[in-house]
mmCIF file of C-alpha atoms and ligand atoms in Angstrom:
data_model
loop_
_atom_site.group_PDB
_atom_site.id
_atom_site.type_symbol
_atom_site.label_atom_id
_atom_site.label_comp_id
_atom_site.label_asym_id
_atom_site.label_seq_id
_atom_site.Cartn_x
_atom_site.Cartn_y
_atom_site.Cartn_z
ATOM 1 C CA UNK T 1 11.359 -28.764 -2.909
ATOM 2 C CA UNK T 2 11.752 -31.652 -0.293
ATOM 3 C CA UNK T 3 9.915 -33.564 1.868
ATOM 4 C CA UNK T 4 10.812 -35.427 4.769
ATOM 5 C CA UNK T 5 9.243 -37.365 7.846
ATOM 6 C CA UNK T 6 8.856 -36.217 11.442
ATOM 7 C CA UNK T 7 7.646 -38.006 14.388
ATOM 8 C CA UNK T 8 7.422 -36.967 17.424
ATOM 9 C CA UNK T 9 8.274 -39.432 19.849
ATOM 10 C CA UNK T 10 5.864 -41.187 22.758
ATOM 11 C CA UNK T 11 8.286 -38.530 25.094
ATOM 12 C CA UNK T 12 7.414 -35.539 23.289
ATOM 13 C CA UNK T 13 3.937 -36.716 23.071
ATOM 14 C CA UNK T 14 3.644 -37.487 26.924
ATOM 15 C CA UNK T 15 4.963 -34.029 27.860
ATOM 16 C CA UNK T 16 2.271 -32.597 25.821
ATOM 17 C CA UNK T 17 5.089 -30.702 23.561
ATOM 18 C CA UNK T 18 3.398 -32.118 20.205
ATOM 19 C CA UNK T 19 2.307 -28.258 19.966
ATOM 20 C CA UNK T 20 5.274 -26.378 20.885
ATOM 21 C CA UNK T 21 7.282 -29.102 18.211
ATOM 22 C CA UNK T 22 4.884 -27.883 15.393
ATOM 23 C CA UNK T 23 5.201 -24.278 16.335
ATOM 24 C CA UNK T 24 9.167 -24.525 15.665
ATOM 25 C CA UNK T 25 8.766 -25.906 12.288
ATOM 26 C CA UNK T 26 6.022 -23.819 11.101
ATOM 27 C CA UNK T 27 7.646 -20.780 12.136
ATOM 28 C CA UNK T 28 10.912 -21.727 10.572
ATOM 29 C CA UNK T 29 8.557 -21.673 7.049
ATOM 30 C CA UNK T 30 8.023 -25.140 6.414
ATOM 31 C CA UNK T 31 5.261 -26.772 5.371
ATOM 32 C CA UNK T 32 2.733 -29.534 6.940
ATOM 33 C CA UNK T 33 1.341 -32.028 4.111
ATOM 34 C CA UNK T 34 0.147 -34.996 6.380
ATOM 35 C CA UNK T 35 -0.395 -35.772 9.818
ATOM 36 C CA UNK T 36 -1.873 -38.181 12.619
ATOM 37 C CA UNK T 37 -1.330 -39.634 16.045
ATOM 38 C CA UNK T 38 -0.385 -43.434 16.112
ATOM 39 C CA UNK T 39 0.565 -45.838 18.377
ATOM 40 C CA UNK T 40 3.333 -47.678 16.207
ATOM 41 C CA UNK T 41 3.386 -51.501 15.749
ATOM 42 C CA UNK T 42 6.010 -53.202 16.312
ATOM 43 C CA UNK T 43 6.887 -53.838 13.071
ATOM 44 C CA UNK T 44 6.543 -50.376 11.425
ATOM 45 C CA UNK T 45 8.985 -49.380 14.709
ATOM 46 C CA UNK T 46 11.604 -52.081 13.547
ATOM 47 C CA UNK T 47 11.453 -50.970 9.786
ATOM 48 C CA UNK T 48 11.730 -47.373 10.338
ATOM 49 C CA UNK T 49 15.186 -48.254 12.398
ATOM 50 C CA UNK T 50 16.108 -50.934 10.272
ATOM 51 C CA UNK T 51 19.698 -48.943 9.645
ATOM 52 C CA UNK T 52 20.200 -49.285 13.712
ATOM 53 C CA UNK T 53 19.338 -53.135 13.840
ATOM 54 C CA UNK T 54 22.935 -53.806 14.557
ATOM 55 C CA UNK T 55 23.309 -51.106 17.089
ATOM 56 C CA UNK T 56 23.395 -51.898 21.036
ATOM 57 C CA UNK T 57 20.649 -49.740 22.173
ATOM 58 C CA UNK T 58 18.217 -51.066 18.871
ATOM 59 C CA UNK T 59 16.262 -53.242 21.165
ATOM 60 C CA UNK T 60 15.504 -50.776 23.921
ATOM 61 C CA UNK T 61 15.118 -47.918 21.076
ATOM 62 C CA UNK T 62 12.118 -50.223 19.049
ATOM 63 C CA UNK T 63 10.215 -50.571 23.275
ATOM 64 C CA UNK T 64 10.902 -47.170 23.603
ATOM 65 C CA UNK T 65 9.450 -46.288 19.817
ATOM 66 C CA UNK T 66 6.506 -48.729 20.384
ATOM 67 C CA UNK T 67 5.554 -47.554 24.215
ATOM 68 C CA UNK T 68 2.863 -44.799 23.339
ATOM 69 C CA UNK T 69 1.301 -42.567 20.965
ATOM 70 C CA UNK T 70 3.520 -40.831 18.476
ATOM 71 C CA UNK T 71 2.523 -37.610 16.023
ATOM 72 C CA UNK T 72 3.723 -38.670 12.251
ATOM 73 C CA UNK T 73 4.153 -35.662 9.858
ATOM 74 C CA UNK T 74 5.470 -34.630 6.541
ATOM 75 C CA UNK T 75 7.144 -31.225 5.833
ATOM 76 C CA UNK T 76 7.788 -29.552 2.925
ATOM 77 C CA UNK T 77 10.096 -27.020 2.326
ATOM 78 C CA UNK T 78 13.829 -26.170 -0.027
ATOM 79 C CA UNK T 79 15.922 -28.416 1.915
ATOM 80 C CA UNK T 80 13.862 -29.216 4.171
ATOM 81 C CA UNK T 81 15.305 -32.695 5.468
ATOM 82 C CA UNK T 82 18.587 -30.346 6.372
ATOM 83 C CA UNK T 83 16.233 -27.772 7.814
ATOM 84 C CA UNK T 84 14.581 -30.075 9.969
ATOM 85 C CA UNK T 85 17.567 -31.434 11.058
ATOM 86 C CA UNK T 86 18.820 -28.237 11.960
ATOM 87 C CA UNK T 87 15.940 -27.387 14.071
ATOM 88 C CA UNK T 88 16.028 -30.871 16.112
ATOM 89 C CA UNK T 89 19.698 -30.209 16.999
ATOM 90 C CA UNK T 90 22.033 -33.040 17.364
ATOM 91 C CA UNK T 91 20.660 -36.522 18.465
ATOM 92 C CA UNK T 92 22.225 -36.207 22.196
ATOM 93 C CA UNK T 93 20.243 -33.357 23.279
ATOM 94 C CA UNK T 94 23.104 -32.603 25.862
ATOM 95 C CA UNK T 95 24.996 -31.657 22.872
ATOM 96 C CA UNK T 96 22.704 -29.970 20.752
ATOM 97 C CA UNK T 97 22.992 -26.466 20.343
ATOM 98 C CA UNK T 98 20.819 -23.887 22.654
ATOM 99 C CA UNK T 99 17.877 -22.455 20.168
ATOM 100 C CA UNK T 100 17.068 -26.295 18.984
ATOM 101 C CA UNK T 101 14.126 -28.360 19.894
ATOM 102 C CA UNK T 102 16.770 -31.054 21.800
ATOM 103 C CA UNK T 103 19.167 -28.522 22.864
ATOM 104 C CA UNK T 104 15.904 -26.553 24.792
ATOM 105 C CA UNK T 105 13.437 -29.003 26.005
ATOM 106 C CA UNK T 106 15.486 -32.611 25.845
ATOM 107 C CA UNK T 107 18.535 -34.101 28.311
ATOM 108 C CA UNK T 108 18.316 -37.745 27.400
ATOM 109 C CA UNK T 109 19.965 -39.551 24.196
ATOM 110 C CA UNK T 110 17.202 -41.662 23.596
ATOM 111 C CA UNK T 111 14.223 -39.784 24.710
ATOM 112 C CA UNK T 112 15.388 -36.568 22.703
ATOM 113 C CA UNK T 113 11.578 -35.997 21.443
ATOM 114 C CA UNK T 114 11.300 -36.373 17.851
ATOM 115 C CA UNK T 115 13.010 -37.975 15.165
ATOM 116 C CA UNK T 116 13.913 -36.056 11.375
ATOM 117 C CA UNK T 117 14.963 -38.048 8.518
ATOM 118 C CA UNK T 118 18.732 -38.062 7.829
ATOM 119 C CA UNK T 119 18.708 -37.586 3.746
ATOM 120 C CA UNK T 120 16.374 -36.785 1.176
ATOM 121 C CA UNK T 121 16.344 -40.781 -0.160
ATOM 122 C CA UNK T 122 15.933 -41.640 3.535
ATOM 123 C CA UNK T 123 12.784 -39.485 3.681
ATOM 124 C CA UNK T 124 11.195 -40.567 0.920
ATOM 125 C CA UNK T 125 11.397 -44.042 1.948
ATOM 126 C CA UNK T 126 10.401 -43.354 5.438
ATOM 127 C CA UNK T 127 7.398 -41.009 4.373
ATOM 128 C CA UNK T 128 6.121 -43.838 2.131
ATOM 129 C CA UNK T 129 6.205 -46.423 5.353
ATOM 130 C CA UNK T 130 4.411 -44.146 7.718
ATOM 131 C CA UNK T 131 1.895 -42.557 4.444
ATOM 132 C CA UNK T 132 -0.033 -43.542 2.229
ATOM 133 C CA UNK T 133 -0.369 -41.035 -0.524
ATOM 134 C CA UNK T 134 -3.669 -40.071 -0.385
ATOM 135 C CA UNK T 135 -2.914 -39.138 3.286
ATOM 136 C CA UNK T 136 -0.864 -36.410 1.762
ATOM 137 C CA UNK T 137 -1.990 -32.979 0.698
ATOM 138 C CA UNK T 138 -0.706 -30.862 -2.096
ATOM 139 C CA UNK T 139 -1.724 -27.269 -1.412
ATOM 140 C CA UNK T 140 -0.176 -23.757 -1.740
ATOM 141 C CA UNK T 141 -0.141 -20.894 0.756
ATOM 142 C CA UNK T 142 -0.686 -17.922 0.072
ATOM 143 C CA UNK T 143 2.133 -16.010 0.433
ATOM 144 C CA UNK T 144 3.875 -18.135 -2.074
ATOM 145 C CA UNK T 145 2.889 -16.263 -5.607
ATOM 146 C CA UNK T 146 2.073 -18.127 -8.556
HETATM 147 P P1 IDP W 1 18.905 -39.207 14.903
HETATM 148 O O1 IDP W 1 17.522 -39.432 15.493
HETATM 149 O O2 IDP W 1 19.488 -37.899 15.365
HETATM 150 O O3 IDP W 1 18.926 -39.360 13.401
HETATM 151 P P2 IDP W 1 20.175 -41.832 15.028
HETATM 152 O O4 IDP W 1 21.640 -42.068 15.154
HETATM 153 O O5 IDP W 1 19.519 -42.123 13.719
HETATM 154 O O6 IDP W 1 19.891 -40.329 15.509
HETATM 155 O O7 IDP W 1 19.486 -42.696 16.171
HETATM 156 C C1 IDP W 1 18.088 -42.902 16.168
HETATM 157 C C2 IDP W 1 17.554 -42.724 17.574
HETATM 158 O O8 IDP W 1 18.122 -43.729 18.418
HETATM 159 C C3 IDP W 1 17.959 -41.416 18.254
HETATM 160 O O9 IDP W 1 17.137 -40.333 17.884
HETATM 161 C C4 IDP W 1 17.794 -41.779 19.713
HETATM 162 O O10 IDP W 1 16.412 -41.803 20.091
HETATM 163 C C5 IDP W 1 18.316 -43.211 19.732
HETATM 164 N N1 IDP W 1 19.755 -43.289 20.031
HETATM 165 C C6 IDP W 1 20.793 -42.896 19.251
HETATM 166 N N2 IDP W 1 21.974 -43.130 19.849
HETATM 167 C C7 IDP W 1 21.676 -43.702 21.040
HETATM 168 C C8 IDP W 1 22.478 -44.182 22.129
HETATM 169 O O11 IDP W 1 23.716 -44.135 22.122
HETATM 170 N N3 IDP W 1 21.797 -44.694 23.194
HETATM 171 C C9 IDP W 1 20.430 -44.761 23.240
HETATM 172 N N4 IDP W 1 19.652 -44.331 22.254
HETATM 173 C C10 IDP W 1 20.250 -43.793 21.159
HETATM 174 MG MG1 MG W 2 18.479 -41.076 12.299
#
């Protein structure tokens, strides 16, 4: 089992798609452990893109990050950072595939709605910065036996 880190973004929160994000995953049989709305600092912004400090577009991505209410959540799931990731589509929504969250409801690189972690160390680092672990829940479903 894996877990990895979602946000979604102050976009997807602003075009009131925060339910219609958690639909996909749910229905693709992952599993929601922790979650709350934010308004990032700063700081938390520049160390959850601390990989892209170099890039051009950092600066502009950290305002962008920081400009509004974002929903934080942890999924569960076998493979679940690649599942995710599949489900986002690729991070220009122009070229992510029909059938993905970008691909359907995004056109912009930067404001492509929500963000998936890239590996499974990446997510647990990233779900430690935006969790603390009693915000996490450990509980079973139903339909998953014994
Ligand atoms: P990812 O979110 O698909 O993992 P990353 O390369 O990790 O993509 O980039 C992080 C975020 O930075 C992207 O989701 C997007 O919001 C933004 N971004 C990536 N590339 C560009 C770019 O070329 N211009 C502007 N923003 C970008
Ligand atoms: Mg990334």
């Amino acid at each position: 089992m894996e877990r990895t880190l979602v946000l979604v973004k102050p976009d997807g929160v602003q075009r009131r798609l925060v339910g219609e994000i958690i639909s996909r995953l749910e229905r693709r049989g992952l599993k929601l452990l922790g979650m709350k709305l934010l308004k990032p600092s700063r700081s938390l912004a520049e160390k959850h893109y601390e990989s892209l400090k170099d890039r051009p577009f950092y600066p502009s991505l950290i305002d962008f990050l920081t400009s509004g209410p974002v929903v934080a959540m942890v999924w569960e799931g076998p493979k679940a950072v690649e599942a995710v990731r599949q489900t986002l589509g690729a991070t220009d929504p122009l070229k992510a595939a029909p059938g993905t969250i970008r691909g359907d409801l995004g056109l912009h690189i930067q404001m492509n709605l929500a963000h998936g972690s890239d590996s499974p160390e990446t997510a647990e680092r990233e779900v430690n910065l935006w969790f603390s672990p009693e915000e996490l829940v450990t509980w079973k479903a139903a339909d998953e036996g014994s």
